[in-house]
C-alpha atoms as one frame of an Amber mdcrd trajectory, in Angstrom:
protein
  17.417 -17.313  -8.068  19.004 -15.088  -5.285  16.169 -16.120  -2.786  16.370
 -18.424   0.247  13.443 -19.054   2.560  13.658 -20.885   5.911  10.675 -21.363
   8.182  11.422 -21.648  11.965   9.507 -24.172  14.243   7.290 -21.513  15.177
   5.992 -20.370  11.811   8.448 -17.391  11.797   9.931 -17.061   8.218  13.435
 -15.868   7.361  14.008 -14.895   3.669  17.313 -13.599   2.342  18.075 -12.271
  -1.100  21.668 -12.580  -1.826  23.183  -9.921  -3.895  27.061 -10.413  -3.358
  27.775  -7.189  -5.688  26.120  -4.840  -3.259  27.917  -3.093  -0.319  24.552
  -2.243   1.430  21.758  -4.266   2.990  18.156  -3.756   3.622  16.983  -5.879
   6.692  13.729  -5.712   8.429  10.529  -7.445   9.743   7.373  -7.371   7.810
   4.231  -8.147   9.502   0.892  -9.395   8.137  -1.267  -7.157  10.224  -2.245
  -3.326   9.470  -5.072  -0.970   9.591  -7.625  -3.329   8.298  -7.152  -5.355
  11.725  -8.283  -2.462  13.619 -11.746  -2.201  15.265 -13.281   1.397  14.996
 -12.482   2.498  18.317  -8.841   1.924  17.839  -8.521   3.013  14.133  -4.979
   4.562  13.798  -3.292   2.381  16.363  -1.101   0.438  13.804   0.193   3.736
  12.382   0.883   5.085  15.961   2.753   2.056  16.782   4.890   2.397  13.786
   5.930   5.809  15.019   6.160   4.637  18.817   8.182   1.409  17.914  11.720
   3.549  17.652  11.150   5.285  20.912  12.888   2.951  23.280  13.400  -0.636
  24.317  14.361  -2.421  27.454  18.147  -1.627  26.763  17.918   1.340  24.364
  16.247   4.716  24.506  15.168   6.424  21.405  18.245   8.499  20.916  20.379
   5.399  21.468  18.542   3.501  18.830  19.306   6.480  16.272  22.944   6.618
  17.148  23.521   3.070  16.808  22.169   3.292  13.515  23.419   6.564  12.013
  26.798   6.243  13.610  27.255   3.455  11.120  25.823   5.638   8.286  22.576
   3.857   8.114  18.723   4.905   8.060  15.747   3.397   9.613  12.359   3.734
   8.861   8.849   1.929   9.006   5.441   2.057   7.247   1.772   1.001   7.850
  -0.539  -0.053   5.248  -3.938  -1.677   5.393  -2.633  -5.316   5.478   1.122
  -5.002   6.422   3.525  -3.096   8.682   6.926  -2.931   8.221  10.004  -1.965
  10.167  13.509  -1.810   8.300  16.948  -0.269   8.432  19.517   0.200   5.404
  23.132   0.076   6.219  26.375  -0.912   4.582  26.677  -4.730   4.538  29.316
  -4.943   6.973  26.892  -3.893   9.778  24.287  -6.507   9.277  24.820  -7.907
  12.506  23.887  -4.648  14.265  20.943  -4.093  11.862  19.226  -7.508  12.597
  19.797  -7.113  16.558  18.221  -3.685  16.613  15.297  -4.714  14.224  14.692
  -7.585  16.679  15.017  -5.375  19.755  12.324  -2.934  18.813   9.939  -5.305
  17.522  10.240  -7.503  20.533  11.157  -5.212  23.452   9.790  -1.698  23.079
   8.497  -0.470  26.221   6.430   2.744  24.804   7.854   5.319  27.409   4.933
   7.318  28.828   6.647  10.662  27.953   7.294   9.489  24.429   3.726   8.380
  23.816   2.671  12.096  24.877   5.086  13.708  22.541   4.611  11.464  19.442
   0.649  11.815  20.031   0.921  15.450  19.137   3.187  14.798  16.322   0.679
  12.295  14.764  -2.138  14.817  15.280   0.031  17.273  13.219   0.333  14.753
  10.489  -3.340  14.182  10.221  -3.757  17.939  10.057  -1.380  17.988   7.040
  -3.094  15.456   5.149  -6.401  17.073   5.826  -5.039  20.236   4.117  -4.318
  18.221   0.836  -7.410  17.935  -1.455  -5.799  14.857  -3.115  -5.638  12.992
   0.099  -8.885  14.240   1.031 -10.714  13.054  -2.062  -8.672   9.535  -1.835
  -9.813   9.100   1.763 -13.418   9.904   0.965 -13.430   7.542  -1.879 -12.203
   4.573   0.233 -14.672   5.689   2.854 -17.573   5.238   0.314 -16.072   2.240
  -1.464 -15.581   0.290   1.465 -18.355   1.873   3.962 -18.395   0.530   7.211
 -15.324  -1.441   6.865 -11.669  -0.717   8.339 -10.430  -0.627   4.595 -12.674
   2.363   4.486 -11.300   4.136   7.413  -7.814   6.162   7.364  -4.605   4.697
   8.242  -3.880   7.493  10.502  -6.876   7.530  12.332  -9.252  10.246  13.504
  -7.718  12.812  15.957 -10.108  11.968  18.642  -8.669   8.383  18.746  -5.078
   9.277  18.718  -5.745  11.726  21.649  -6.960   8.843  23.573  -4.279   6.091
  22.823  -2.330   5.054  25.792   0.571   2.471  26.261  -1.942  -0.152  26.973
  -3.124   0.201  23.357   0.041  -0.346  21.953   0.861  -3.548  23.929  -2.688
  -4.696  23.072  -2.077  -4.280  19.369   1.479  -5.689  19.169   0.146  -8.748
  20.530  -0.978  -9.500  17.008   2.586  -9.958  16.072   2.273 -13.774  15.605
   5.391 -15.415  14.130   3.123 -16.982  11.533   2.471 -13.619  10.226   5.880
 -12.381  10.272   8.910 -12.558   8.019  12.060 -11.213   8.509  13.800 -10.162
   5.195  17.601  -8.997   4.430  18.422  -8.079   0.800  21.827  -7.435   0.060
  25.378  -9.186   0.313  24.449 -11.613   3.202  24.737 -15.328   4.046  21.506
 -17.075   4.548  22.658 -19.499   7.353  23.941 -16.832   9.362  20.852 -14.681
   9.216  18.640 -17.886  10.142  20.786 -18.319  12.988  20.399 -14.730  14.232
  16.585 -14.874  13.524  16.352 -18.030  15.591  18.009 -16.326  18.411  15.891
 -13.457  18.273  12.404 -14.404  17.163  12.494 -18.454  17.847  10.694 -18.076
  21.204   7.684 -16.634  19.862   4.543 -18.589  20.242   1.505 -18.406  18.296
  -1.536 -15.896  19.174  -5.222 -15.510  18.157  -5.963 -14.556  14.955  -6.598
 -10.525  14.453  -9.937  -8.940  13.736 -10.443  -8.869  10.079 -13.530  -8.423
   7.653 -14.129  -9.718   4.392 -13.826  -7.047   1.509 -17.244  -5.746   0.374
 -17.350  -3.207  -2.334 -20.074  -0.525  -2.063 -21.404   2.348  -4.254 -22.333
   6.011  -3.541 -20.993   9.432  -3.468 -18.930  11.725  -1.119 -18.894  15.130
  -2.568 -17.077  17.773  -0.419 -17.637  21.394  -1.344 -14.475  23.598  -0.789
 -13.411  26.711  -2.098 -10.592  25.690  -4.389  -8.934  26.189  -7.763  -9.491
  22.621  -8.733 -12.091  19.982  -8.494 -10.386  16.528  -7.563 -12.461  13.740
  -8.781 -12.285  10.074  -8.244 -14.261   6.824  -8.945 -13.735   3.256  -7.837
 -15.205   0.007  -8.731 -15.143  -3.646  -7.445 -11.708  -4.974  -8.002 -10.441
  -8.491  -7.349  -7.675 -10.036  -5.027  -4.145 -10.411  -5.954  -4.510 -14.135
  -6.519  -7.670 -13.781  -8.383  -7.290 -15.333 -12.003  -8.239 -11.854 -13.330
  -5.476 -10.094 -11.330  -3.226  -9.284 -13.998  -5.867  -8.415 -16.588  -7.356
  -5.854 -14.094  -3.758  -4.456 -13.807  -3.377  -4.168 -17.619  -6.821  -2.614
 -17.707  -5.718   0.101 -15.162  -2.419   0.690 -17.330  -4.203   1.035 -20.527
  -6.753   3.345 -19.601  -4.555   5.540 -17.002  -1.172   4.234 -16.615   1.068
   6.667 -18.607   1.273   9.219 -21.353  -0.247   6.705 -24.044  -3.107   5.791
 -21.801  -6.431   6.563 -23.184  -7.505   8.638 -20.515  -4.385  10.637 -20.858
  -4.451  11.143 -24.447  -8.394  11.798 -24.594  -8.834  14.202 -21.520  -5.287
  15.811 -21.343  -3.667  15.842 -24.736  -6.866  16.145 -26.975  -9.164  18.308
 -24.694  -6.509  19.952 -22.334  -9.019  19.269 -19.345  -6.423  18.256 -16.717
  -2.811  18.184 -15.602  -3.183  14.715 -14.179  -5.222  11.730 -14.891  -4.362
   8.021 -13.772  -6.025   4.828 -12.865  -4.622   2.602  -9.884  -5.836  -0.826
  -8.847  -6.171  -1.177  -4.964  -5.592  -5.016  -4.252  -5.459  -7.253  -1.178
  -5.422 -11.034  -0.832  -9.242 -11.139  -0.743 -10.322  -8.358  -2.988  -9.829
  -4.554  -3.795 -11.030  -1.892  -6.263  -9.992  -0.202  -9.372  -9.769   3.551
  -8.853  -9.261   6.324 -11.084  -8.208  10.056 -10.420  -8.644  13.573 -12.425
  -7.968  17.006 -11.271  -9.792  19.701 -13.171 -11.292  23.176 -12.957 -14.666
  23.684 -11.528 -16.278  24.662 -15.052 -14.422  22.078 -17.008 -15.746  19.256
 -14.684 -18.815  19.454 -16.583 -17.190  18.228 -19.950 -14.589  15.893 -18.140
 -16.849  13.649 -16.388 -18.923  12.419 -19.532 -15.820  11.949 -21.352 -14.254
  10.004 -18.642 -17.125   7.493 -18.526 -17.012   7.422 -22.336 -13.579   5.977
 -21.952 -14.624   3.406 -19.528 -17.561   2.334 -21.471 -15.095   2.029 -24.702
 -12.994  -0.311 -22.526 -15.799  -2.912 -22.228 -15.754  -3.486 -25.876 -12.057
  -4.414 -25.506  -8.407  -3.199 -26.048  -6.229  -3.618 -28.941  -3.199  -6.376
 -29.261  -0.948  -3.244 -29.607  -2.159  -1.689 -26.501  -1.876  -4.725 -24.348
   1.899  -5.491 -25.841   2.692  -1.962 -24.789   1.230  -2.576 -21.210   3.228
  -5.676 -21.074   6.444  -4.006 -21.697   5.586  -1.149 -19.185   4.810  -3.881
 -16.519   7.908  -5.813 -17.244  10.069  -2.638 -17.052   8.435  -1.565 -13.677
   9.325  -4.984 -12.073  12.630  -5.027 -13.294  13.259  -1.387 -12.150  11.887
  -2.201  -8.699  14.468  -4.892  -8.515  17.565  -2.495  -8.511  16.792  -1.488
  -5.097  17.344  -3.589  -2.026  14.479  -1.825  -0.274  11.996  -2.370  -3.012
  13.214  -6.009  -3.477  12.705  -6.800   0.232   9.221  -5.211   0.172   8.148
  -7.082  -2.815   9.255 -10.390  -1.878   7.897  -9.851   1.908   4.524  -8.804
   0.842   4.143 -11.491  -1.773   5.112 -14.240   0.763   2.788 -12.698   3.412
  -0.027 -12.435   0.962   0.483 -15.779  -0.869   2.814 -17.956   1.310   5.412
 -18.381  -1.641   8.225 -16.352  -3.195   7.959 -15.723  -6.931  10.745 -15.296
  -9.299  10.780 -12.454 -11.595  10.366 -15.145 -14.536   7.230 -16.089 -12.690
   5.930 -12.751 -12.482   6.780 -12.023 -16.228   4.682 -15.324 -17.034   1.584
 -13.793 -15.302   1.910 -10.440 -17.068   2.384 -11.967 -20.404  -0.409 -14.767
 -20.254  -3.040 -12.120 -20.302  -5.142 -11.614 -23.644  -7.130  -8.717 -24.924
 -10.342 -10.941 -24.138  -9.176 -11.171 -20.707  -8.794  -7.404 -20.322 -12.360
  -6.897 -21.876 -13.667  -9.459 -19.477 -12.097  -7.777 -16.604 -13.716  -4.479
 -17.775 -16.931  -5.936 -17.905 -16.841  -7.595 -14.567 -15.440  -4.466 -12.804
 -17.578  -1.881 -14.340 -20.774  -3.820 -13.863 -20.329  -3.599  -9.974 -21.411
  -0.792  -7.625 -19.602   2.660  -8.439 -18.103   4.914  -5.509 -17.442   8.484
  -6.595 -15.840  11.313  -4.433 -15.181  14.743  -5.384 -13.572  17.863  -3.587
 -13.703  21.426  -4.765 -16.347  23.844  -6.265 -19.001  21.334  -7.449 -21.459
  23.275  -8.922 -20.830  21.982 -12.436 -20.348  18.461 -11.297 -22.899  16.038
 -12.909 -25.074  13.945 -10.225 -24.091  10.668  -9.120 -27.332   9.506 -10.860
 -26.049  11.065 -14.139 -22.845   9.425 -13.540 -24.333   5.981 -13.589 -26.396
   6.878 -16.543 -23.179   7.621 -18.258 -21.473   4.576 -17.567 -24.411   2.330
 -18.639 -25.146   4.519 -21.990 -25.280   2.370 -25.075
């Protein structure tokens, strides 16, 4: 096991992933708050903060931060998800001291200069506009809005333009106040010494104190349809069903179900809809999982007339899955998932991200052997049970494009329930 974990007196966690054969490190802070911790009036603030956190601290301006990293050949980046926000650098291992210090500085001492807020506001509004021009992004956002209607999980991570247009420094300072040490983990993956990293983290983060718990709603899955007519060459179609949380006993059965139905070229949907019928270029399934719930989603892109044939075939494959999967299909899925996990561990960034997110969601670090055990423990009966559980719940559907030949939502419900 390459992992060592230390929890400071204030609850801040320090995790190192010692890989002595590597010459680079990924280091960063993962925070267990994100877009699902936003109320409607400030939807988009977590993402806006991600943009602003590199724009200057009490001792460095934005260019100074970039120069300290890039003069050493490094890179810095960040991302915002619904349940986590991450800030990280990737540098040569010999520069880990600088990496640690800069990460601590931007997370704790950002001042959000007014002129930078105004400039970045325009950048984010342009980003929102770019996503609005991408039908696959629009149909996914519409699906989430329907499946998680009225919840933060159903609102876009980027937020609406009108919110971003009104964000000021006070909103950023208010949101960063959610950065409780008990909801933070500092991760360094690469050629590092655990004791040294702990001492650095103690000096940087050891003074932080506990905060009030942030706003967060329980996951509630809902049904309905969001049908958006556009003059486009393709119809982008998605469907979602109630999923399970990452720690639910059916979590890995759900992942195998998604993989068998739409996880690769041998998946049922790919074979039936693309290979046999030539109806699509892309079709896939993807679980959406958080600690307390989620959804199982599906996507297919087809022509405006072909959608009339696609949709019944799609629901027929979902109904068949309720009768079970074969041992051969499940074993292939296990091999694919084991390979995917193994491949992810070849990158220090993906290792750091996996360990941090698991720790934030579960409070523990899992070895690759423990993950493989969960993958391998699933039986064909477990997958069938997951299919019956998932497809019995409320169905959300979204579509974007010329929808004259798209079956109605009520007809889709009948297709799924047909004997």
